[in-house]
Amino acid sequence: MSTQQYRNNFLREVEANVEEGEWVKMCMQCGVCSGSCPLGPHWEHPPQEIFMMIRAGKRDEVLGSSSMWMCTSCYNCIARCPRELPITHIMHGLAHYAKRLGLVPKNQPTQKFAQLFWDNLSKKGRVNELKLGLSLYFMNGFSEGVKTSLKMQKIGLGMYKTKRMSPLEMLGGHGCKDSKGLQAILKKAREIEEAKVAKFQGD
């Protein structure tokens, strides 16, 4: 299904393509979600404002925003919403949808972390903490990585002493028992996702 079919009806587009998107129209703009969020003051557009913007058809402003990437999945908003909207799921759904369409703001830090984490995890089915940490330290450049590594050296040494991290992880690291099976599952999941995207784009 092409995005052209949703022209001038962003709410319908969200309902059809975003996880739990059909709940957006139920928001009554009370603001409890924003007041409950520990990062509320730092959002460009808090949740109830995002929902209002969706209903107002502000597609580019919503999908190009960093707001939904601010969600930490604390679930305070869901627990306190008087209409029990699955707000956390909608925020993650919007973020995923924006990524799928290539509309994520450039150098969005949460998206960069999520991609690094996934790339690390999906290789062997378990997170290689040493490689992930170094990837995060150096994701904004070599000099920034060196500064961050030096700043975190005491924590790293502590993890090494307590056997929470080993330098040998750089040689490959540990993984799940059936890594081939994991890759087959991920391959199938990618095929399903690509088929959805192709159908959506009208291919």
Coordinates of C-alpha atoms in Angstrom, one line a residue:
M1 CA 0.0 0.0 0.0
S2 CA 1.5 3.3 -1.1
T3 CA 2.0 6.3 1.1
Q4 CA 0.0 8.3 -1.5
Q5 CA -3.1 6.5 -0.4
Y6 CA -2.8 8.2 3.0
R7 CA -2.3 11.7 1.6
N8 CA -4.0 14.2 3.9
N9 CA -4.8 11.5 6.4
F10 CA -1.8 10.9 8.6
L11 CA -3.9 9.4 11.4
R12 CA -5.1 6.6 9.1
E13 CA -1.5 6.0 8.0
V14 CA -0.4 5.7 11.6
E15 CA -3.3 3.4 12.4
A16 CA -2.4 1.1 9.5
N17 CA 1.4 1.0 9.9
V18 CA 2.4 1.8 13.5
E19 CA 2.2 -0.7 16.4
E20 CA -1.0 0.1 18.4
G21 CA -1.6 3.1 16.2
E22 CA -5.3 2.6 16.3
W23 CA -5.2 3.9 19.9
V24 CA -4.0 7.4 19.0
K25 CA -7.5 8.8 18.3
M26 CA -8.5 7.8 21.9
C27 CA -6.2 10.4 23.5
M28 CA -8.2 13.0 25.4
Q29 CA -5.2 15.4 25.8
C30 CA -5.1 15.3 29.6
G31 CA -1.3 15.4 29.7
V32 CA -0.9 12.8 32.4
C33 CA 1.6 10.9 30.2
S34 CA 3.8 13.9 29.9
G35 CA 3.6 14.7 33.6
S36 CA 4.5 11.2 34.5
C37 CA 7.5 10.9 32.2
P38 CA 10.9 11.2 33.9
L39 CA 12.2 12.9 30.7
G40 CA 9.0 14.9 30.1
P41 CA 10.7 18.4 30.3
H42 CA 13.2 17.4 27.7
W43 CA 10.8 16.2 24.9
E44 CA 10.6 18.3 21.8
H45 CA 7.0 17.2 21.6
P46 CA 5.6 15.2 24.6
P47 CA 3.3 12.2 23.9
Q48 CA -0.1 13.9 24.0
E49 CA 1.3 16.6 21.7
I50 CA 2.5 13.9 19.3
F51 CA -1.0 12.5 19.3
M52 CA -2.5 15.9 18.6
M53 CA 0.0 16.5 15.8
I54 CA -0.9 13.1 14.2
R55 CA -4.6 14.0 14.2
A56 CA -3.7 17.4 12.8
G57 CA -1.9 15.7 9.9
K58 CA 1.6 17.0 10.8
R59 CA 3.4 14.0 9.2
D60 CA 6.8 15.5 8.5
E61 CA 7.0 17.2 12.0
V62 CA 6.1 13.9 13.8
L63 CA 8.2 11.4 11.8
G64 CA 11.2 13.8 11.6
S65 CA 11.1 14.5 15.3
S66 CA 13.5 13.0 18.0
S67 CA 10.6 12.9 20.5
M68 CA 9.6 9.2 20.2
W69 CA 13.3 8.3 20.5
M70 CA 13.3 9.8 24.0
C71 CA 11.1 7.0 25.4
T72 CA 12.9 4.9 28.0
S73 CA 10.1 2.3 28.4
C74 CA 9.5 3.0 32.1
Y75 CA 5.8 2.5 31.4
N76 CA 4.7 5.3 33.8
C77 CA 2.5 6.7 31.1
I78 CA 0.7 3.5 30.5
A79 CA 0.2 2.8 34.2
R80 CA -1.3 6.3 34.7
C81 CA -3.2 7.0 31.5
P82 CA -7.0 7.2 32.4
R83 CA -7.8 5.6 29.1
E84 CA -5.1 2.9 29.3
L85 CA -3.5 3.9 26.0
P86 CA -0.4 1.8 25.2
I87 CA 1.7 4.9 24.8
T88 CA 5.1 3.3 25.2
H89 CA 4.3 0.9 22.3
I90 CA 3.1 3.7 20.1
M91 CA 6.2 5.7 20.7
H92 CA 8.4 2.8 19.8
G93 CA 6.2 2.0 16.8
L94 CA 6.5 5.6 15.5
A95 CA 10.3 5.4 15.9
H96 CA 10.4 2.1 14.0
Y97 CA 8.1 3.5 11.3
A98 CA 10.2 6.6 10.9
K99 CA 13.4 4.5 10.6
R100 CA 11.7 2.3 8.0
L101 CA 10.9 5.3 5.9
G102 CA 14.3 6.9 6.3
L103 CA 13.0 9.9 8.2
V104 CA 15.0 9.6 11.5
P105 CA 16.9 12.9 12.3
K106 CA 20.6 12.6 11.3
N107 CA 22.9 11.4 14.1
Q108 CA 20.0 10.8 16.4
P109 CA 21.9 9.2 19.4
T110 CA 19.2 6.7 20.6
Q111 CA 18.8 5.4 17.1
K112 CA 22.6 5.1 16.7
F113 CA 22.8 3.2 20.0
A114 CA 19.9 0.9 19.1
Q115 CA 21.6 0.0 15.8
L116 CA 24.9 -0.6 17.4
F117 CA 23.3 -2.8 20.1
W118 CA 21.3 -4.8 17.5
D119 CA 24.4 -5.3 15.2
N120 CA 26.3 -6.6 18.2
L121 CA 23.6 -8.9 19.5
S122 CA 22.5 -10.3 16.2
K123 CA 25.9 -11.7 15.3
K124 CA 26.1 -14.4 17.9
G125 CA 22.8 -14.1 19.9
R126 CA 24.5 -12.6 23.0
V127 CA 25.9 -9.1 23.6
N128 CA 29.6 -8.7 23.5
E129 CA 29.9 -6.0 26.2
L130 CA 33.5 -5.1 25.4
K131 CA 32.9 -4.5 21.7
L132 CA 29.6 -2.8 22.3
G133 CA 31.2 -0.4 24.8
L134 CA 34.0 0.5 22.4
S135 CA 31.5 1.0 19.6
L136 CA 29.6 3.4 21.7
Y137 CA 32.7 5.3 22.9
F138 CA 34.0 5.8 19.3
M139 CA 30.7 6.3 17.5
N140 CA 31.3 10.1 17.5
G141 CA 34.9 10.0 16.3
F142 CA 38.3 8.7 17.4
S143 CA 39.3 11.6 19.6
E144 CA 35.9 11.5 21.4
G145 CA 36.3 7.8 21.8
V146 CA 39.8 8.1 23.4
K147 CA 38.5 10.8 25.9
T148 CA 35.5 8.6 26.9
S149 CA 37.7 5.5 27.2
L150 CA 40.1 7.3 29.6
K151 CA 37.1 8.6 31.6
M152 CA 35.7 5.1 32.0
Q153 CA 39.0 3.3 32.7
K154 CA 38.3 2.8 36.4
I155 CA 34.9 1.2 35.7
G156 CA 36.5 -1.0 33.0
L157 CA 39.2 -2.1 35.4
G158 CA 36.7 -2.9 38.1
M159 CA 34.7 -5.0 35.6
Y160 CA 37.9 -6.9 34.7
K161 CA 38.8 -7.6 38.3
T162 CA 35.3 -8.9 39.1
K163 CA 35.4 -11.0 35.9
R164 CA 32.5 -9.1 34.4
M165 CA 34.6 -8.3 31.3
S166 CA 37.5 -10.0 29.5
P167 CA 39.9 -8.6 26.9
L168 CA 39.5 -12.0 25.1
E169 CA 36.1 -10.8 24.1
M170 CA 37.8 -8.8 21.3
L171 CA 38.8 -12.1 19.7
G172 CA 35.3 -13.2 19.1
G173 CA 33.4 -13.5 22.4
H174 CA 30.7 -15.8 23.6
G175 CA 27.5 -16.6 21.8
C176 CA 24.3 -18.8 21.9
K177 CA 24.5 -22.5 21.3
D178 CA 22.8 -22.5 17.9
S179 CA 24.1 -19.4 16.1
K180 CA 23.2 -20.9 12.7
G181 CA 19.6 -21.3 13.9
L182 CA 19.5 -17.8 15.1
Q183 CA 20.7 -16.5 11.8
A184 CA 18.0 -18.5 10.0
I185 CA 15.4 -17.0 12.2
L186 CA 16.7 -13.5 11.7
K187 CA 16.8 -14.0 7.9
K188 CA 13.2 -15.1 7.9
A189 CA 12.2 -12.1 10.0
R190 CA 14.0 -9.8 7.5
E191 CA 12.2 -11.4 4.6
I192 CA 8.8 -10.9 6.3
E193 CA 9.6 -7.3 7.1
E194 CA 10.9 -6.6 3.6
A195 CA 7.7 -8.1 2.1
K196 CA 5.6 -5.8 4.3
V197 CA 7.6 -2.8 3.2
A198 CA 7.3 -3.8 -0.5
K199 CA 3.6 -4.2 -0.1
F200 CA 3.3 -0.8 1.6
Q201 CA 5.3 0.9 -1.2
G202 CA 3.1 -0.7 -3.8
D203 CA 5.9 -2.8 -5.4

